[in-house]
Coordinates of C-alpha atoms in Angstrom, one line a residue:
M667 CA -2.0 66.4 -63.8
S668 CA -1.2 62.7 -63.5
T669 CA -2.7 60.5 -60.9
N670 CA 0.8 59.6 -59.5
K671 CA 1.7 63.3 -59.1
S672 CA -1.5 64.3 -57.4
S673 CA -1.2 61.4 -54.9
S674 CA 2.4 62.4 -54.1
K675 CA 1.2 65.8 -53.0
K676 CA -1.5 64.5 -50.7
R677 CA -0.9 65.4 -47.1
K678 CA -0.2 62.4 -44.9
R679 CA -2.2 61.9 -41.8
D680 CA -0.2 62.3 -38.6
A681 CA -0.2 59.4 -36.1
S682 CA -2.6 60.0 -33.2
P683 CA -1.2 59.9 -29.7
S684 CA -3.4 57.0 -28.9
S685 CA -2.1 54.8 -31.8
T686 CA 1.1 54.0 -29.8
L687 CA 0.7 52.6 -26.3
T688 CA 3.3 53.3 -23.7
F689 CA 3.2 51.2 -20.5
E690 CA 4.5 52.7 -17.2
L691 CA 4.2 51.7 -13.5
S692 CA 1.8 54.0 -11.6
S693 CA 3.2 55.7 -8.6
S694 CA -0.2 55.7 -6.8
K695 CA -0.9 52.9 -4.4
Q696 CA -4.0 50.8 -4.3
T697 CA -6.0 51.3 -1.2
K698 CA -9.0 49.7 0.4
G699 CA -11.2 52.1 -1.5
G700 CA -10.4 50.4 -4.8
P701 CA -10.3 49.8 -7.7
F702 CA -11.7 46.2 -7.5
L703 CA -12.3 43.3 -9.9
V704 CA -15.6 41.6 -9.7
N705 CA -17.0 38.4 -11.3
Y706 CA -20.7 37.8 -12.0
P707 CA -21.1 34.0 -12.3
V708 CA -24.9 34.1 -13.0
V709 CA -26.6 37.5 -13.1
K710 CA -24.8 40.6 -14.2
A711 CA -25.6 44.0 -12.6
P712 CA -26.4 47.0 -14.8
E713 CA -23.6 49.3 -15.5
K714 CA -24.9 52.2 -13.3
T715 CA -25.3 50.0 -10.2
A716 CA -23.6 51.6 -7.3
F717 CA -21.4 49.4 -5.1
N718 CA -20.1 50.1 -1.6
C719 CA -17.2 48.4 0.2
Y720 CA -17.3 47.3 3.8
A721 CA -14.5 46.2 6.1
N722 CA -14.7 42.6 7.3
K723 CA -13.8 42.3 11.0
K724 CA -13.2 38.6 10.9
Q725 CA -9.8 37.5 12.2
K726 CA -7.5 35.8 9.7
T727 CA -5.1 33.1 10.9
S728 CA -3.0 32.7 7.8
G729 CA -2.0 34.5 4.6
D730 CA 0.2 37.4 3.7
A731 CA -0.6 41.1 4.0
E732 CA -2.0 41.4 0.5
D733 CA -4.3 38.5 0.9
E734 CA -5.5 39.9 4.2
R735 CA -6.2 43.3 2.5
Q736 CA -8.3 41.6 -0.1
N737 CA -10.2 39.4 2.3
D738 CA -11.0 42.2 4.6
I739 CA -13.2 43.9 2.0
L740 CA -16.8 43.0 1.1
L741 CA -18.5 44.6 -1.9
A742 CA -22.3 45.1 -1.9
G743 CA -24.6 46.7 -4.4
E744 CA -28.3 46.6 -5.2
T745 CA -30.9 47.4 -7.9
E746 CA -34.6 47.7 -7.5
T747 CA -35.1 43.9 -7.7
V748 CA -31.7 42.2 -7.0
E749 CA -29.0 42.5 -4.3
F750 CA -25.3 41.7 -5.0
M751 CA -22.8 40.6 -2.3
T752 CA -19.3 39.2 -2.2
N753 CA -19.2 35.4 -1.6
E754 CA -16.3 35.1 0.9
D755 CA -15.7 31.4 0.5
E756 CA -15.6 31.5 -3.4
T757 CA -13.5 34.7 -3.4
Y758 CA -11.0 33.1 -1.0
R759 CA -10.8 29.9 -3.1
V760 CA -10.1 31.9 -6.2
A761 CA -7.5 34.0 -4.4
Q762 CA -5.8 30.8 -3.3
G763 CA -5.8 29.4 -6.8
G764 CA -2.7 31.4 -7.6
C765 CA -4.1 33.5 -10.4
H766 CA -3.9 37.3 -9.8
Y767 CA -4.4 40.3 -12.0
F768 CA -2.9 43.8 -12.4
I769 CA -5.2 46.7 -13.0
A770 CA -4.2 49.2 -15.7
L771 CA -5.6 52.7 -16.7
H772 CA -5.5 53.8 -20.3
N773 CA -5.2 57.6 -21.1
K774 CA -6.5 58.1 -24.6
K775 CA -5.0 61.5 -24.9
T776 CA -1.4 60.7 -24.0
G777 CA -1.5 57.0 -25.1
K778 CA -0.1 55.9 -21.8
V779 CA -1.2 52.9 -19.8
A780 CA -0.5 53.2 -16.1
V781 CA -0.3 49.8 -14.3
L782 CA -1.0 49.7 -10.6
P783 CA 1.9 48.1 -8.7
Q784 CA -0.3 45.8 -6.5
S785 CA -1.9 42.6 -7.9
T786 CA -5.5 41.8 -7.0
S787 CA -7.9 38.9 -7.3
P788 CA -11.5 39.2 -8.3
H789 CA -14.5 39.3 -6.0
I790 CA -17.0 36.5 -6.7
L791 CA -20.5 38.0 -6.4
V792 CA -23.7 36.3 -5.6
H793 CA -27.2 37.7 -6.1
T794 CA -30.4 37.5 -4.1
V795 CA -33.8 38.4 -5.5
K796 CA -35.5 40.7 -3.1
A797 CA -39.0 39.4 -3.8
L798 CA -37.9 35.9 -2.7
K799 CA -36.2 36.8 0.5
S800 CA -39.4 36.5 2.6
I801 CA -40.1 33.0 1.3
A802 CA -38.7 30.2 3.5
P803 CA -36.5 27.8 1.6
A804 CA -38.0 24.4 0.7
P805 CA -36.8 21.6 3.0
A806 CA -34.3 19.2 1.4
P807 CA -36.0 16.0 0.3
S808 CA -35.4 12.9 2.4
K809 CA -33.6 9.8 1.0
T810 CA -36.9 8.1 0.6
Q811 CA -38.4 11.0 -1.4
F812 CA -35.4 11.3 -3.5
R813 CA -35.4 7.5 -4.3
E814 CA -39.1 7.6 -5.2
A815 CA -38.7 10.6 -7.5
K816 CA -35.6 9.0 -9.1
N817 CA -37.5 5.7 -9.7
A818 CA -40.5 7.6 -11.1
L819 CA -38.2 9.3 -13.7
G820 CA -36.6 5.9 -14.5
E821 CA -39.9 4.2 -15.0
T822 CA -41.1 7.0 -17.3
F823 CA -38.0 7.7 -19.4
G824 CA -35.6 4.9 -18.6
T825 CA -34.5 2.0 -20.7
K826 CA -35.6 -1.6 -20.2
K827 CA -32.4 -2.4 -18.4
A828 CA -32.8 0.6 -16.1
K829 CA -36.5 -0.3 -15.4
A830 CA -35.5 -3.9 -14.5
A831 CA -32.8 -2.6 -12.1
I832 CA -35.4 -0.3 -10.4
R833 CA -37.8 -3.3 -9.9
A834 CA -35.0 -5.5 -8.6
Q835 CA -34.0 -2.8 -6.1
E836 CA -37.6 -2.4 -4.9
R837 CA -37.9 -6.2 -4.4
N838 CA -34.6 -6.2 -2.3
H839 CA -35.6 -3.2 -0.3
V840 CA -36.2 -3.9 3.4
D841 CA -39.1 -2.1 5.1
V842 CA -37.6 -1.0 8.5
G843 CA -41.0 -0.1 9.8
A844 CA -42.3 -3.6 9.3
M845 CA -39.3 -5.0 11.1
E846 CA -39.9 -3.1 14.3
G847 CA -42.1 -5.7 15.9
V848 CA -39.8 -8.7 15.2
M849 CA -36.4 -7.1 15.9
G850 CA -36.3 -8.6 19.4
Y851 CA -36.9 -12.1 18.0
V852 CA -34.2 -11.6 15.3
M853 CA -31.6 -10.4 17.8
D854 CA -32.4 -13.3 20.1
S855 CA -31.9 -15.8 17.3
I856 CA -28.6 -14.2 16.3
D857 CA -27.3 -14.4 19.9
K858 CA -28.4 -18.0 20.1
G859 CA -26.7 -18.9 16.8
A860 CA -23.5 -17.1 17.8
E861 CA -23.0 -19.2 21.0
G862 CA -20.9 -21.8 19.2
L863 CA -18.7 -19.3 17.4
M864 CA -15.1 -18.8 18.4
T865 CA -13.9 -15.6 20.0
T866 CA -11.1 -13.5 18.5
E867 CA -8.5 -15.0 20.7
E868 CA -9.7 -18.5 20.0
A869 CA -9.7 -17.8 16.3
K870 CA -6.1 -16.6 16.4
V871 CA -5.0 -19.7 18.3
A872 CA -6.7 -21.9 15.8
S873 CA -5.1 -20.0 12.9
D874 CA -1.6 -20.3 14.5
T875 CA -2.1 -24.0 15.1
N876 CA -3.0 -24.6 11.4
R877 CA 0.0 -22.8 10.0
L878 CA 2.3 -25.0 8.0
I879 CA 5.4 -24.0 9.9
P880 CA 7.4 -25.4 12.8
P881 CA 6.1 -24.8 16.3
F882 CA 6.9 -21.2 17.3
S883 CA 6.9 -18.8 20.3
T884 CA 5.2 -15.4 19.9
E885 CA 6.7 -14.2 23.1
A886 CA 10.3 -14.9 22.2
T887 CA 12.7 -11.8 22.4
S888 CA 15.5 -13.4 20.3
P889 CA 15.1 -14.7 16.8
D890 CA 16.9 -17.9 17.8
D891 CA 14.1 -18.6 20.3
I892 CA 11.2 -18.1 17.9
Y893 CA 11.6 -21.6 16.4
P894 CA 13.3 -23.8 19.0
L895 CA 15.8 -26.2 17.6
Y896 CA 14.2 -29.3 19.1
S897 CA 10.8 -28.3 17.6
I898 CA 12.4 -28.7 14.1
I899 CA 14.9 -31.5 14.8
P900 CA 13.6 -33.8 17.7
E901 CA 16.1 -34.1 20.5
A902 CA 16.5 -37.9 20.0
E903 CA 17.5 -37.3 16.4
W904 CA 19.8 -34.4 17.3
K905 CA 21.7 -36.6 19.8
A906 CA 21.9 -39.4 17.2
L907 CA 23.6 -37.2 14.6
S908 CA 27.4 -37.5 14.4
I909 CA 29.8 -35.2 12.6
S910 CA 33.0 -37.1 13.3
A911 CA 33.2 -38.2 9.7
L912 CA 32.9 -34.6 8.5
D913 CA 35.6 -33.4 10.9
S914 CA 38.0 -36.1 9.6
T915 CA 37.8 -34.9 6.0
K916 CA 40.5 -32.9 4.4
N917 CA 38.7 -30.9 1.7
E918 CA 35.3 -29.8 0.6
K919 CA 34.9 -32.5 -2.0
E920 CA 35.2 -35.2 0.7
R921 CA 32.7 -33.5 2.9
L922 CA 30.1 -33.3 0.1
A923 CA 30.5 -37.0 -0.5
L924 CA 29.3 -37.7 3.0
L925 CA 26.1 -35.8 2.6
P926 CA 22.8 -37.5 1.6
Y927 CA 22.1 -34.6 -0.8
R928 CA 25.1 -33.0 -2.7
Y929 CA 23.4 -30.9 -5.4
S930 CA 23.0 -27.7 -3.4
E931 CA 25.1 -24.6 -3.9
W932 CA 23.8 -23.2 -0.6
L933 CA 25.2 -26.4 1.3
R934 CA 28.4 -26.2 -0.6
Q935 CA 29.1 -22.6 0.4
H936 CA 28.2 -23.2 4.0
L937 CA 30.4 -26.3 4.2
R938 CA 33.3 -24.2 2.7
N939 CA 32.8 -21.5 5.4
S940 CA 32.1 -23.8 8.3
G941 CA 35.7 -23.4 9.6
T942 CA 35.2 -19.7 10.2
A943 CA 32.6 -20.1 12.9
E944 CA 32.9 -18.0 16.1
S945 CA 33.5 -21.0 18.4
P946 CA 33.9 -24.8 18.2
K947 CA 30.4 -25.2 19.8
T948 CA 28.8 -23.0 17.1
R949 CA 30.7 -24.8 14.4
K950 CA 29.6 -28.2 15.7
R951 CA 26.0 -27.0 15.9
N952 CA 26.0 -25.6 12.4
L953 CA 27.5 -28.8 10.9
K954 CA 24.8 -30.9 12.5
I955 CA 22.1 -28.5 11.1
L956 CA 23.7 -28.7 7.6
L957 CA 23.8 -32.5 7.8
Y958 CA 20.1 -32.6 8.8
I959 CA 19.1 -30.0 6.0
S960 CA 20.9 -32.3 3.5
A961 CA 18.9 -35.2 4.8
M962 CA 15.6 -33.3 4.4
L963 CA 16.6 -32.2 0.9
A964 CA 17.3 -35.9 0.0
F965 CA 14.0 -36.9 1.5
R966 CA 12.2 -34.2 -0.5
Q967 CA 13.8 -35.5 -3.7
A968 CA 12.9 -39.1 -2.8
T969 CA 9.2 -38.3 -2.0
S970 CA 8.6 -36.2 -5.2
R971 CA 7.1 -39.2 -6.9
K972 CA 3.5 -40.3 -6.5
E973 CA 4.5 -43.7 -5.0
I974 CA 6.9 -43.5 -2.1
N975 CA 9.3 -46.5 -1.7
K976 CA 10.2 -46.7 1.9
D977 CA 13.3 -48.9 1.2
Q978 CA 14.6 -46.3 -1.2
I979 CA 14.3 -43.6 1.4
Y980 CA 16.3 -45.7 3.9
E981 CA 18.9 -46.3 1.2
K982 CA 19.0 -42.6 0.4
L983 CA 19.5 -41.6 4.0
A984 CA 21.9 -44.5 4.8
P985 CA 24.8 -42.3 6.1
L986 CA 22.4 -41.2 8.9
P987 CA 20.8 -43.1 11.7
S988 CA 17.5 -44.9 10.8
I989 CA 15.7 -42.8 13.4
V990 CA 16.0 -39.8 11.0
A991 CA 14.3 -41.6 8.1
D992 CA 11.5 -42.8 10.4
S993 CA 10.9 -39.3 11.8
L994 CA 10.8 -37.7 8.4
L995 CA 8.3 -40.3 7.1
S996 CA 6.0 -39.8 10.1
R997 CA 6.1 -36.0 10.1
F998 CA 6.1 -35.2 6.4
T999 CA 4.0 -37.9 4.7
E1000 CA 0.5 -39.2 5.1
V1001 CA -1.0 -42.6 5.1
A1002 CA -4.4 -43.1 3.5
R1003 CA -7.1 -44.8 5.5
G1004 CA -7.1 -48.5 4.9
S1005 CA -3.6 -48.4 3.3
T1006 CA 0.0 -48.9 4.5
S1007 CA 1.7 -46.9 1.8
Y1008 CA 3.0 -43.4 2.3
Q1009 CA 2.1 -40.5 0.1
S1010 CA 3.2 -36.9 -0.2
T1011 CA 0.7 -34.1 -0.5
S1012 CA 0.9 -30.4 -1.1
T1013 CA 0.5 -29.8 2.7
T1014 CA 3.3 -32.1 3.7
K1015 CA 5.6 -30.6 0.9
T1016 CA 5.0 -27.1 2.2
N1017 CA 5.5 -28.1 5.8
L1018 CA 8.8 -29.8 4.9
L1019 CA 10.1 -26.7 3.0
T1020 CA 9.2 -24.3 5.9
H1021 CA 11.1 -26.7 8.3
I1022 CA 14.1 -26.5 6.0
F1023 CA 13.9 -22.8 5.7
A1024 CA 13.7 -22.4 9.5
L1025 CA 17.0 -24.3 9.8
C1026 CA 18.6 -22.2 7.1
L1027 CA 17.7 -19.1 9.0
K1028 CA 19.6 -20.4 12.1
V1029 CA 22.7 -21.1 10.0
D1030 CA 22.5 -17.8 8.2
Q1031 CA 22.1 -15.8 11.5
F1032 CA 18.5 -15.1 10.4
A1033 CA 19.3 -13.3 7.1
T1034 CA 19.0 -15.9 4.2
D1035 CA 19.7 -15.5 0.5
T1036 CA 16.4 -16.7 -1.0
E1037 CA 17.6 -16.6 -4.7
M1038 CA 20.3 -19.3 -4.1
L1039 CA 17.8 -21.5 -2.3
A1040 CA 15.3 -21.1 -5.1
Q1041 CA 17.9 -22.2 -7.7
D1042 CA 18.8 -25.2 -5.6
L1043 CA 15.1 -26.2 -5.2
S1044 CA 14.2 -25.4 -8.9
M1045 CA 11.5 -23.1 -7.6
K1046 CA 10.6 -19.5 -8.4
T1047 CA 12.1 -16.9 -6.1
A1048 CA 8.7 -15.4 -5.4
E1049 CA 7.4 -18.8 -4.1
V1050 CA 10.4 -19.2 -1.8
N1051 CA 9.9 -15.6 -0.6
Q1052 CA 6.3 -16.3 0.2
L1053 CA 7.2 -19.3 2.3
F1054 CA 9.7 -17.2 4.2
R1055 CA 7.1 -14.6 4.8
S1056 CA 4.8 -17.3 6.3
L1057 CA 7.6 -17.8 8.8
G1058 CA 7.4 -14.2 9.8
C1059 CA 10.4 -12.9 7.7
K1060 CA 10.6 -9.7 5.9
M1061 CA 12.3 -9.2 2.5
V1062 CA 14.7 -6.3 3.1
K1063 CA 18.1 -5.0 2.0
L1064 CA 20.8 -5.2 4.6
G1065 CA 22.6 -2.1 5.9
D1066 CA 26.4 -1.7 6.2
R1067 CA 26.4 -2.8 9.8
E1068 CA 24.4 -6.0 9.2
R1069 CA 26.6 -6.9 6.2
T1070 CA 29.7 -6.4 8.3
R1071 CA 28.3 -8.6 11.0
L1072 CA 27.5 -11.4 8.6
G1073 CA 30.8 -11.0 6.7
L1074 CA 29.1 -10.1 3.4
S1075 CA 30.7 -8.0 0.6
D1076 CA 29.4 -4.7 -0.6
E1077 CA 28.3 -6.3 -3.8
S1078 CA 25.3 -7.8 -1.9
A1079 CA 24.0 -4.4 -0.8
E1080 CA 21.2 -4.4 -3.4
K1081 CA 20.1 -8.0 -2.8
K1082 CA 17.1 -8.5 -0.6
R1083 CA 17.3 -11.2 2.1
A1084 CA 14.7 -12.9 4.3
V1085 CA 15.3 -11.4 7.7
L1086 CA 13.6 -12.8 10.9
T1087 CA 13.3 -10.5 13.9
A1088 CA 11.7 -10.9 17.3
P1089 CA 8.9 -10.7 18.3
V1090 CA 7.6 -12.6 15.3
E1091 CA 4.9 -11.0 13.2
F1092 CA 3.0 -13.1 10.7
P1093 CA 1.5 -11.6 7.5
K1094 CA -2.2 -10.6 7.8
P1095 CA -4.6 -12.2 5.4
R1096 CA -5.6 -10.1 2.5
L1097 CA -9.1 -8.8 2.3
R1098 CA -11.0 -9.1 -1.0
R1099 CA -12.2 -5.9 -2.5
K1100 CA -16.0 -5.4 -2.6
T1101 CA -17.4 -5.8 -6.1

């Protein structure tokens, strides 16, 4: 008989019921009697260890019914040497972690796997050695003991760099016990040395006085009163300014020709819109401010050199009264000791710019486009924004109501402007991070 023929007549083995698994949902409900999942983080109990479940009477303030059912149960078991108990805190933390399990029972005869309908989370067990229960726990080491032990390890096994750091730390360590007898003398010397220091209010007044901005009022309830007009333009100069020549012009080109400084897009736009003011009084006021801003810009251009020629400044500001040139020279330049020549410093330049920006805010109804001014002044927009912040402004986007009040188009909705509100709040100095 051939091998192929004999193998074809062999009886094939029938598939056992357990080779194919069939899953089904069990109709029985999980009760407080079990089954439970447990986790042994350290010591595992023998398989024949008996466990009992106990109801926890603690009141739960949150959680659904299923979580409460799990948290109400404590599992406890013991062997001859070790006791096992549910760690409530760890079990609750694991349950809140979002990972739950379904318990299934496998019947080998039928090949069916019955899955209990309720999910469960494992109980995290802790163990206690019975022989060690009567021994009191060792007290926690103090900071001094911990530091000494750490330094001993570093001196024995540390690198040269670590040993040097340990010795440096020991040299810088202050013995508090040795200072007990001299603390009174130290405190007396500190109080004596602090007698000449300024108080918080005095320091604030000194800081406000040294700000490179026009004189201001912290109690003003209106933005127009924060920087009074006569604190930027002295009253004598304000009365000496005349806008009759500007009123007699017919077009924008003739108006620009009457200004000391003509290369500013911001001035050009405001001169173009000067006829749409709310009232003749407001229009006259704004034209005077624009005329003075033009004079300050011309003065800034004339004093940009190291050597300031006084005659050139008078010539540059010739359309205006000579009192304006004299005032700008006295307020925004310095005269070195033993010299009669004027010079411009970083302090005077910053002070001049903040005075210009304060006037711009008054014309713009306290919402100024800083990008346009930065282009006119050949400065970075961030630098101009920082100067406006020193005036108490905030860089924000205007809402629909504010744009309507200022007559701005919807295209400017995404542009930030320097906005001044009352009462004024100056930026706080930045604290350096500890290194």
